Amino acid sequence: MGLFEDLGRKVGKFTHEAKQAADEGTPYVCQNCGERFYTEQESCPECGGGAVVEREQPADESADDSSESDPE
């Protein structure tokens, strides 16, 4: 039984890490409930709120983007 418990924990950890990585890549967020989206929404399908806005990129991501767009 220990083998399956260990495997279950590893799958759970992987699932959690995959969800975190996917959430970090979403460009839109509902200001009311925090739900994140890949596409622009007029209203949040989760809470019905109308405050879906584009997320701000962390400073390290925006720095990476600017270095790629500068031709040298």
Coordinates of N, CA and C in Angstrom, one line a residue:
M1 N 0.8 -1.2 0.0 CA 0.0 0.0 0.0 C 0.9 1.3 0.0
G2 N 2.1 1.2 0.5 CA 2.9 2.4 0.6 C 3.3 2.9 -0.8
L3 N 3.5 2.0 -1.7 CA 3.8 2.4 -3.1 C 2.8 3.2 -3.7
F4 N 1.5 2.8 -3.5 CA 0.4 3.6 -4.1 C 0.2 4.9 -3.4
E5 N 0.4 5.0 -2.1 CA 0.3 6.2 -1.3 C 1.4 7.2 -1.8
D6 N 2.6 6.7 -2.0 CA 3.7 7.6 -2.5 C 3.4 8.1 -3.9
L7 N 2.9 7.2 -4.8 CA 2.5 7.6 -6.1 C 1.4 8.6 -6.1
G8 N 0.4 8.4 -5.2 CA -0.7 9.3 -5.1 C -0.2 10.7 -4.7
R9 N 0.7 10.8 -3.8 CA 1.3 12.1 -3.3 C 2.0 12.7 -4.5
K10 N 2.8 12.0 -5.2 CA 3.5 12.5 -6.4 C 2.6 13.1 -7.4
V11 N 1.5 12.4 -7.7 CA 0.6 12.8 -8.7 C -0.1 14.1 -8.2
G12 N -0.5 14.1 -6.9 CA -1.1 15.3 -6.3 C -0.2 16.5 -6.4
K13 N 1.1 16.3 -6.1 CA 2.1 17.4 -6.2 C 2.2 17.9 -7.6
F14 N 2.3 17.0 -8.6 CA 2.5 17.4 -10.0 C 1.3 18.1 -10.4
T15 N 0.1 17.7 -10.1 CA -1.2 18.4 -10.5 C -1.2 19.8 -9.9
H16 N -0.8 19.9 -8.7 CA -0.8 21.3 -8.0 C 0.2 22.2 -8.8
E17 N 1.4 21.7 -9.1 CA 2.4 22.5 -9.8 C 2.0 22.8 -11.2
A18 N 1.3 21.9 -11.8 CA 0.8 22.2 -13.2 C -0.2 23.3 -13.2
K19 N -1.1 23.2 -12.2 CA -2.2 24.2 -12.1 C -1.6 25.6 -11.8
Q20 N -0.6 25.6 -10.9 CA 0.1 26.9 -10.6 C 0.8 27.5 -11.9
A21 N 1.4 26.7 -12.6 CA 2.1 27.1 -13.8 C 1.1 27.6 -14.9
A22 N 0.0 26.9 -15.0 CA -1.1 27.4 -15.9 C -1.7 28.7 -15.5
D23 N -1.9 28.9 -14.2 CA -2.5 30.1 -13.6 C -1.5 31.3 -13.9
E24 N -0.3 31.1 -13.7 CA 0.7 32.1 -13.9 C 0.7 32.6 -15.4
G25 N 0.3 31.8 -16.3 CA 0.4 32.2 -17.7 C -0.9 32.8 -18.2
T26 N -1.9 33.0 -17.4 CA -3.2 33.6 -17.8 C -3.1 35.1 -17.9
P27 N -3.5 35.7 -19.0 CA -3.4 37.1 -19.1 C -4.5 38.0 -18.5
Y28 N -5.7 37.3 -18.1 CA -6.8 38.0 -17.6 C -7.2 37.5 -16.2
V29 N -7.7 38.4 -15.4 CA -8.2 38.0 -14.0 C -9.4 38.8 -13.6
C30 N -10.3 38.1 -12.9 CA -11.5 38.7 -12.3 C -11.1 39.4 -11.1
Q31 N -11.4 40.7 -11.0 CA -11.0 41.5 -9.8 C -11.9 41.1 -8.6
N32 N -13.1 40.5 -8.9 CA -14.0 40.2 -7.8 C -13.7 38.9 -7.1
C33 N -13.4 37.8 -7.9 CA -13.2 36.5 -7.3 C -11.8 36.0 -7.5
G34 N -11.0 36.6 -8.4 CA -9.6 36.1 -8.6 C -9.5 35.0 -9.6
E35 N -10.6 34.6 -10.2 CA -10.6 33.6 -11.3 C -9.7 34.1 -12.5
R36 N -8.9 33.2 -13.1 CA -8.1 33.7 -14.2 C -8.5 33.1 -15.5
F37 N -8.2 33.8 -16.6 CA -8.7 33.4 -17.9 C -7.6 33.6 -19.0
Y38 N -7.7 32.8 -20.0 CA -6.8 32.9 -21.1 C -7.4 33.9 -22.2
T39 N -8.7 34.1 -22.2 CA -9.3 35.0 -23.2 C -10.0 36.1 -22.4
E40 N -10.2 37.2 -23.1 CA -10.8 38.4 -22.5 C -12.3 38.0 -22.4
Q41 N -12.9 38.4 -21.2 CA -14.3 38.1 -20.9 C -15.0 39.4 -20.5
E42 N -16.2 39.6 -20.9 CA -17.0 40.8 -20.6 C -17.4 40.7 -19.1
S43 N -17.7 39.5 -18.7 CA -18.1 39.2 -17.3 C -17.5 37.9 -16.9
C44 N -17.3 37.7 -15.6 CA -16.8 36.5 -15.0 C -17.8 35.4 -15.0
P45 N -17.5 34.2 -15.7 CA -18.5 33.1 -15.7 C -18.6 32.5 -14.3
E46 N -17.6 32.7 -13.4 CA -17.6 32.1 -12.1 C -18.5 32.8 -11.1
C47 N -18.3 34.2 -11.0 CA -19.0 34.9 -10.0 C -20.0 35.9 -10.7
G48 N -20.0 36.1 -12.0 CA -20.9 37.0 -12.6 C -20.5 38.5 -12.6
G49 N -19.3 38.7 -12.0 CA -18.8 40.1 -11.9 C -18.4 40.6 -13.2
G50 N -18.4 41.9 -13.4 CA -18.0 42.5 -14.6 C -16.6 43.1 -14.6
A51 N -15.8 42.8 -13.7 CA -14.5 43.4 -13.5 C -13.4 42.4 -13.9
V52 N -13.4 42.0 -15.2 CA -12.3 41.1 -15.7 C -11.4 42.0 -16.4
V53 N -10.1 42.0 -15.9 CA -9.1 42.9 -16.5 C -7.8 42.2 -16.9
E54 N -7.0 42.8 -17.6 CA -5.7 42.2 -18.0 C -4.8 42.3 -16.8
R55 N -4.1 41.2 -16.5 CA -3.2 41.1 -15.4 C -1.9 41.9 -15.7
E56 N -1.3 42.4 -14.7 CA 0.0 43.1 -14.8 C 1.0 42.0 -14.8
Q57 N 2.0 42.1 -15.6 CA 3.1 41.1 -15.6 C 4.1 41.5 -14.5
P58 N 4.6 40.4 -13.8 CA 5.7 40.7 -12.9 C 6.9 41.4 -13.5
A59 N 7.7 42.1 -12.8 CA 8.8 42.9 -13.3 C 9.8 42.0 -14.1
D60 N 10.0 40.8 -13.6 CA 11.0 39.9 -14.2 C 10.5 39.4 -15.6
E61 N 9.2 39.2 -15.8 CA 8.7 38.8 -17.0 C 8.7 39.9 -18.1
S62 N 8.4 41.1 -17.6 CA 8.4 42.3 -18.6 C 9.8 42.6 -19.0
A63 N 10.8 42.4 -18.1 CA 12.2 42.6 -18.5 C 12.6 41.6 -19.5
D64 N 12.2 40.4 -19.4 CA 12.5 39.4 -20.4 C 11.9 39.7 -21.7
D65 N 10.7 40.2 -21.8 CA 10.1 40.5 -23.0 C 10.8 41.7 -23.7
S66 N 11.2 42.7 -23.0 CA 11.8 43.8 -23.6 C 13.2 43.5 -24.2
S67 N 13.9 42.6 -23.5 CA 15.2 42.2 -24.0 C 15.1 41.4 -25.3
E68 N 14.0 40.7 -25.5 CA 13.8 39.9 -26.8 C 13.4 40.8 -27.9
S69 N 12.7 42.0 -27.6 CA 12.3 42.8 -28.7 C 13.3 43.8 -29.2
D70 N 14.4 44.0 -28.4 CA 15.4 45.0 -28.8 C 16.4 44.3 -29.7
P71 N 16.4 44.8 -31.0 CA 17.4 44.2 -31.9 C 18.8 44.8 -31.6
E72 N 19.8 43.9 -31.6 CA 21.2 44.4 -31.3 C 22.1 43.9 -32.4

